[in-house]
Coordinates of C-alpha atoms in Angstrom, one line a residue:
M1 CA 76.7 84.0 59.6
F2 CA 79.4 82.3 61.6
K3 CA 80.0 82.8 65.3
K4 CA 83.3 82.1 66.8
K5 CA 83.0 79.4 69.4
T6 CA 84.2 80.5 72.8
Q7 CA 85.6 78.2 75.5
P8 CA 84.3 79.1 79.0
V9 CA 87.0 80.7 81.4
I10 CA 88.1 78.0 83.8
N11 CA 89.8 79.4 87.0
E12 CA 92.7 77.5 88.7
A13 CA 90.5 75.6 91.2
Q14 CA 88.3 74.3 88.5
Q15 CA 91.4 73.4 86.3
I16 CA 93.0 71.4 89.3
E17 CA 89.5 69.6 90.0
L18 CA 89.2 68.6 86.2
A19 CA 93.0 67.3 86.4
Q20 CA 92.2 65.5 89.8
K21 CA 89.5 63.5 87.8
D22 CA 91.5 63.2 84.5
H23 CA 95.3 63.6 84.0
R24 CA 94.6 64.9 80.4
H25 CA 93.5 68.2 82.2
F26 CA 96.7 68.8 83.8
G27 CA 98.2 70.5 80.7
P28 CA 97.2 74.0 81.3
L29 CA 98.6 73.8 84.8
Y30 CA 101.9 72.6 83.4
E31 CA 101.8 75.5 80.9
R32 CA 101.0 78.0 83.5
Y33 CA 103.8 77.2 86.0
F34 CA 106.4 75.6 83.9
E35 CA 108.5 78.8 83.4
Q36 CA 108.5 79.9 86.9
I37 CA 109.2 76.4 88.3
F38 CA 112.1 76.2 85.6
R39 CA 113.7 79.4 86.6
F40 CA 113.6 78.2 90.3
I41 CA 115.3 75.0 89.6
F42 CA 117.7 76.5 86.9
K43 CA 119.0 79.1 89.6
R44 CA 119.3 76.6 92.2
L45 CA 121.5 74.3 89.9
G46 CA 123.6 77.3 89.0
G47 CA 122.5 77.4 85.5
N48 CA 122.8 73.9 84.4
E49 CA 120.0 73.9 81.8
E50 CA 120.1 70.2 81.0
V51 CA 119.8 69.0 84.6
A52 CA 117.2 71.7 85.3
G53 CA 115.0 70.6 82.3
D54 CA 115.2 66.9 83.6
L55 CA 114.3 68.0 87.2
V56 CA 111.4 70.2 86.2
Q57 CA 110.0 67.1 84.0
Q58 CA 110.3 65.1 87.3
C59 CA 108.7 67.7 89.3
F60 CA 105.7 68.0 87.0
I61 CA 105.4 64.2 86.6
K62 CA 105.2 64.0 90.4
A63 CA 102.8 66.7 90.6
M64 CA 100.6 65.1 88.0
A65 CA 100.7 61.7 89.6
N66 CA 99.9 63.1 93.0
I67 CA 97.3 65.8 91.9
G68 CA 94.8 63.4 93.5
K69 CA 96.4 64.1 96.9
Y70 CA 96.4 67.8 96.4
E71 CA 94.1 69.6 98.9
D72 CA 93.4 73.3 98.7
R73 CA 94.2 74.6 102.1
G74 CA 94.0 78.4 101.2
L75 CA 97.6 78.3 99.6
P76 CA 98.4 78.9 96.0
F77 CA 98.9 75.8 93.8
S78 CA 102.3 77.0 93.1
A79 CA 103.4 76.7 96.5
W80 CA 102.6 72.9 96.3
L81 CA 104.7 72.8 93.0
Y82 CA 107.7 74.8 94.5
R83 CA 107.7 72.3 97.4
I84 CA 107.9 69.5 94.9
A85 CA 110.6 71.3 93.0
Q86 CA 112.6 72.1 96.2
N87 CA 112.4 68.3 97.2
E88 CA 113.7 67.4 93.6
V89 CA 116.6 69.6 93.7
N90 CA 117.7 68.6 97.2
M91 CA 117.3 64.9 96.2
F92 CA 119.4 65.7 93.3
F93 CA 122.2 67.2 95.4
R94 CA 122.1 64.4 97.9
S95 CA 122.3 61.9 95.1
E96 CA 125.1 63.7 93.5
K97 CA 126.9 64.7 96.6
K98 CA 127.7 68.1 95.0
N99 CA 127.9 71.5 96.3
Y100 CA 126.1 73.9 93.9
S101 CA 126.7 77.4 93.0
V102 CA 124.4 80.2 91.9
E103 CA 125.5 83.3 90.2
I104 CA 124.8 86.5 92.3
S105 CA 124.5 89.9 90.7
D106 CA 125.7 93.0 92.3
R107 CA 122.1 94.0 92.3
Q108 CA 120.8 91.1 94.4
L109 CA 123.8 91.5 96.8
Y110 CA 122.8 95.3 97.2
S111 CA 119.2 94.1 97.7
I112 CA 120.3 91.9 100.7
L113 CA 122.4 94.7 102.2
E114 CA 119.6 97.2 101.7
E115 CA 117.2 95.0 103.5
S116 CA 119.7 94.5 106.3
G117 CA 120.2 98.3 106.6
E118 CA 123.7 98.4 105.2
T119 CA 124.8 101.2 102.6
G120 CA 128.0 102.4 101.2
V121 CA 129.8 99.1 100.6
Q122 CA 133.0 98.3 98.7
Q123 CA 133.7 95.5 96.3
A124 CA 135.7 93.7 99.0
D125 CA 132.6 94.0 101.1
L126 CA 130.6 92.1 98.5
D127 CA 133.1 89.5 98.1
Q128 CA 132.9 88.9 101.9
L129 CA 129.0 88.7 101.9
I130 CA 129.3 86.3 99.1
E131 CA 131.6 84.1 101.4
I132 CA 129.1 84.5 104.4
I133 CA 126.3 83.4 102.2
N134 CA 128.3 80.4 100.9
N135 CA 128.6 79.2 104.5
L136 CA 124.9 79.2 105.2
D137 CA 123.1 75.8 105.7
E138 CA 120.8 74.6 103.0
T139 CA 117.6 75.9 104.4
Q140 CA 119.1 79.3 105.1
A141 CA 120.5 79.4 101.7
D142 CA 117.0 78.5 100.3
L143 CA 115.5 81.4 102.2
I144 CA 118.0 83.9 100.8
E145 CA 117.5 82.6 97.3
L146 CA 113.7 82.7 97.4
R147 CA 113.5 86.1 98.8
F148 CA 116.3 88.0 97.0
F149 CA 117.1 85.9 93.8
Q150 CA 113.7 84.7 93.0
E151 CA 112.3 87.9 94.3
L152 CA 109.3 86.1 96.1
S153 CA 107.1 87.9 98.7
F154 CA 107.0 86.9 102.2
K155 CA 103.6 85.5 101.7
E156 CA 104.9 83.2 98.8
I157 CA 107.7 82.0 100.9
A158 CA 105.4 81.3 103.8
D159 CA 103.2 79.4 101.4
I160 CA 106.1 77.2 100.1
Y161 CA 107.3 76.5 103.7
Q162 CA 103.6 76.2 105.0
I163 CA 104.3 78.7 107.8
S164 CA 102.6 82.0 108.6
E165 CA 103.7 85.1 106.7
A166 CA 105.0 86.7 109.9
N167 CA 107.1 83.5 110.6
A168 CA 108.5 83.8 107.1
K169 CA 109.6 87.4 107.6
M170 CA 110.8 86.8 111.1
R171 CA 113.1 83.9 109.7
I172 CA 114.5 86.1 107.0
Y173 CA 115.2 89.0 109.2
R174 CA 116.8 86.9 111.7
L175 CA 118.9 85.4 108.9
L176 CA 119.8 88.8 107.7
E177 CA 120.7 89.8 111.3
K178 CA 123.0 86.7 111.4
I179 CA 124.6 87.6 108.1
N180 CA 125.0 91.2 109.3
T181 CA 126.7 89.9 112.6
N182 CA 129.1 87.5 110.9
W183 CA 129.8 90.4 108.4
K184 CA 130.8 93.0 110.9
R185 CA 132.8 90.3 112.9
E186 CA 134.8 89.6 109.8
S187 CA 135.5 93.2 109.0

């Protein structure tokens, strides 16, 4: 009689510990997070698949090279990867001295408006909202993108920025207030 050999289930913390001891164990972490990090970078680059692939590769190379420095501080491992990815994208834009664009769907715009308490908007209002978002600084644009385009929770955003969840929520709501004020001023 044959028995199927089963591998013990390894949780994320154990996988990280194995990868810290031997880089050959980094593969499962790569496989687990590749798609979401790729999507994050791809959207930040406005859909440039080739450059996104390169930056994701750089992100994971840096993560693997620095896994020994990773410390579990109660934040998800993905927050550490998002910070590396965000730094890679920012370094890319600085080196290229380019502005980037992100395609925004009407659904995403309505999501921003809903959260800021606005209803019953016209297409001209959406165009105006896009203009306001385009004039945000890099950190503010990152917050809008993470919350409304990547659809991350306040907790996930807090983990990426290494701030409290309440602080993440406060920053986003203040930013929505600023957008709302600018929008009303331009109306």
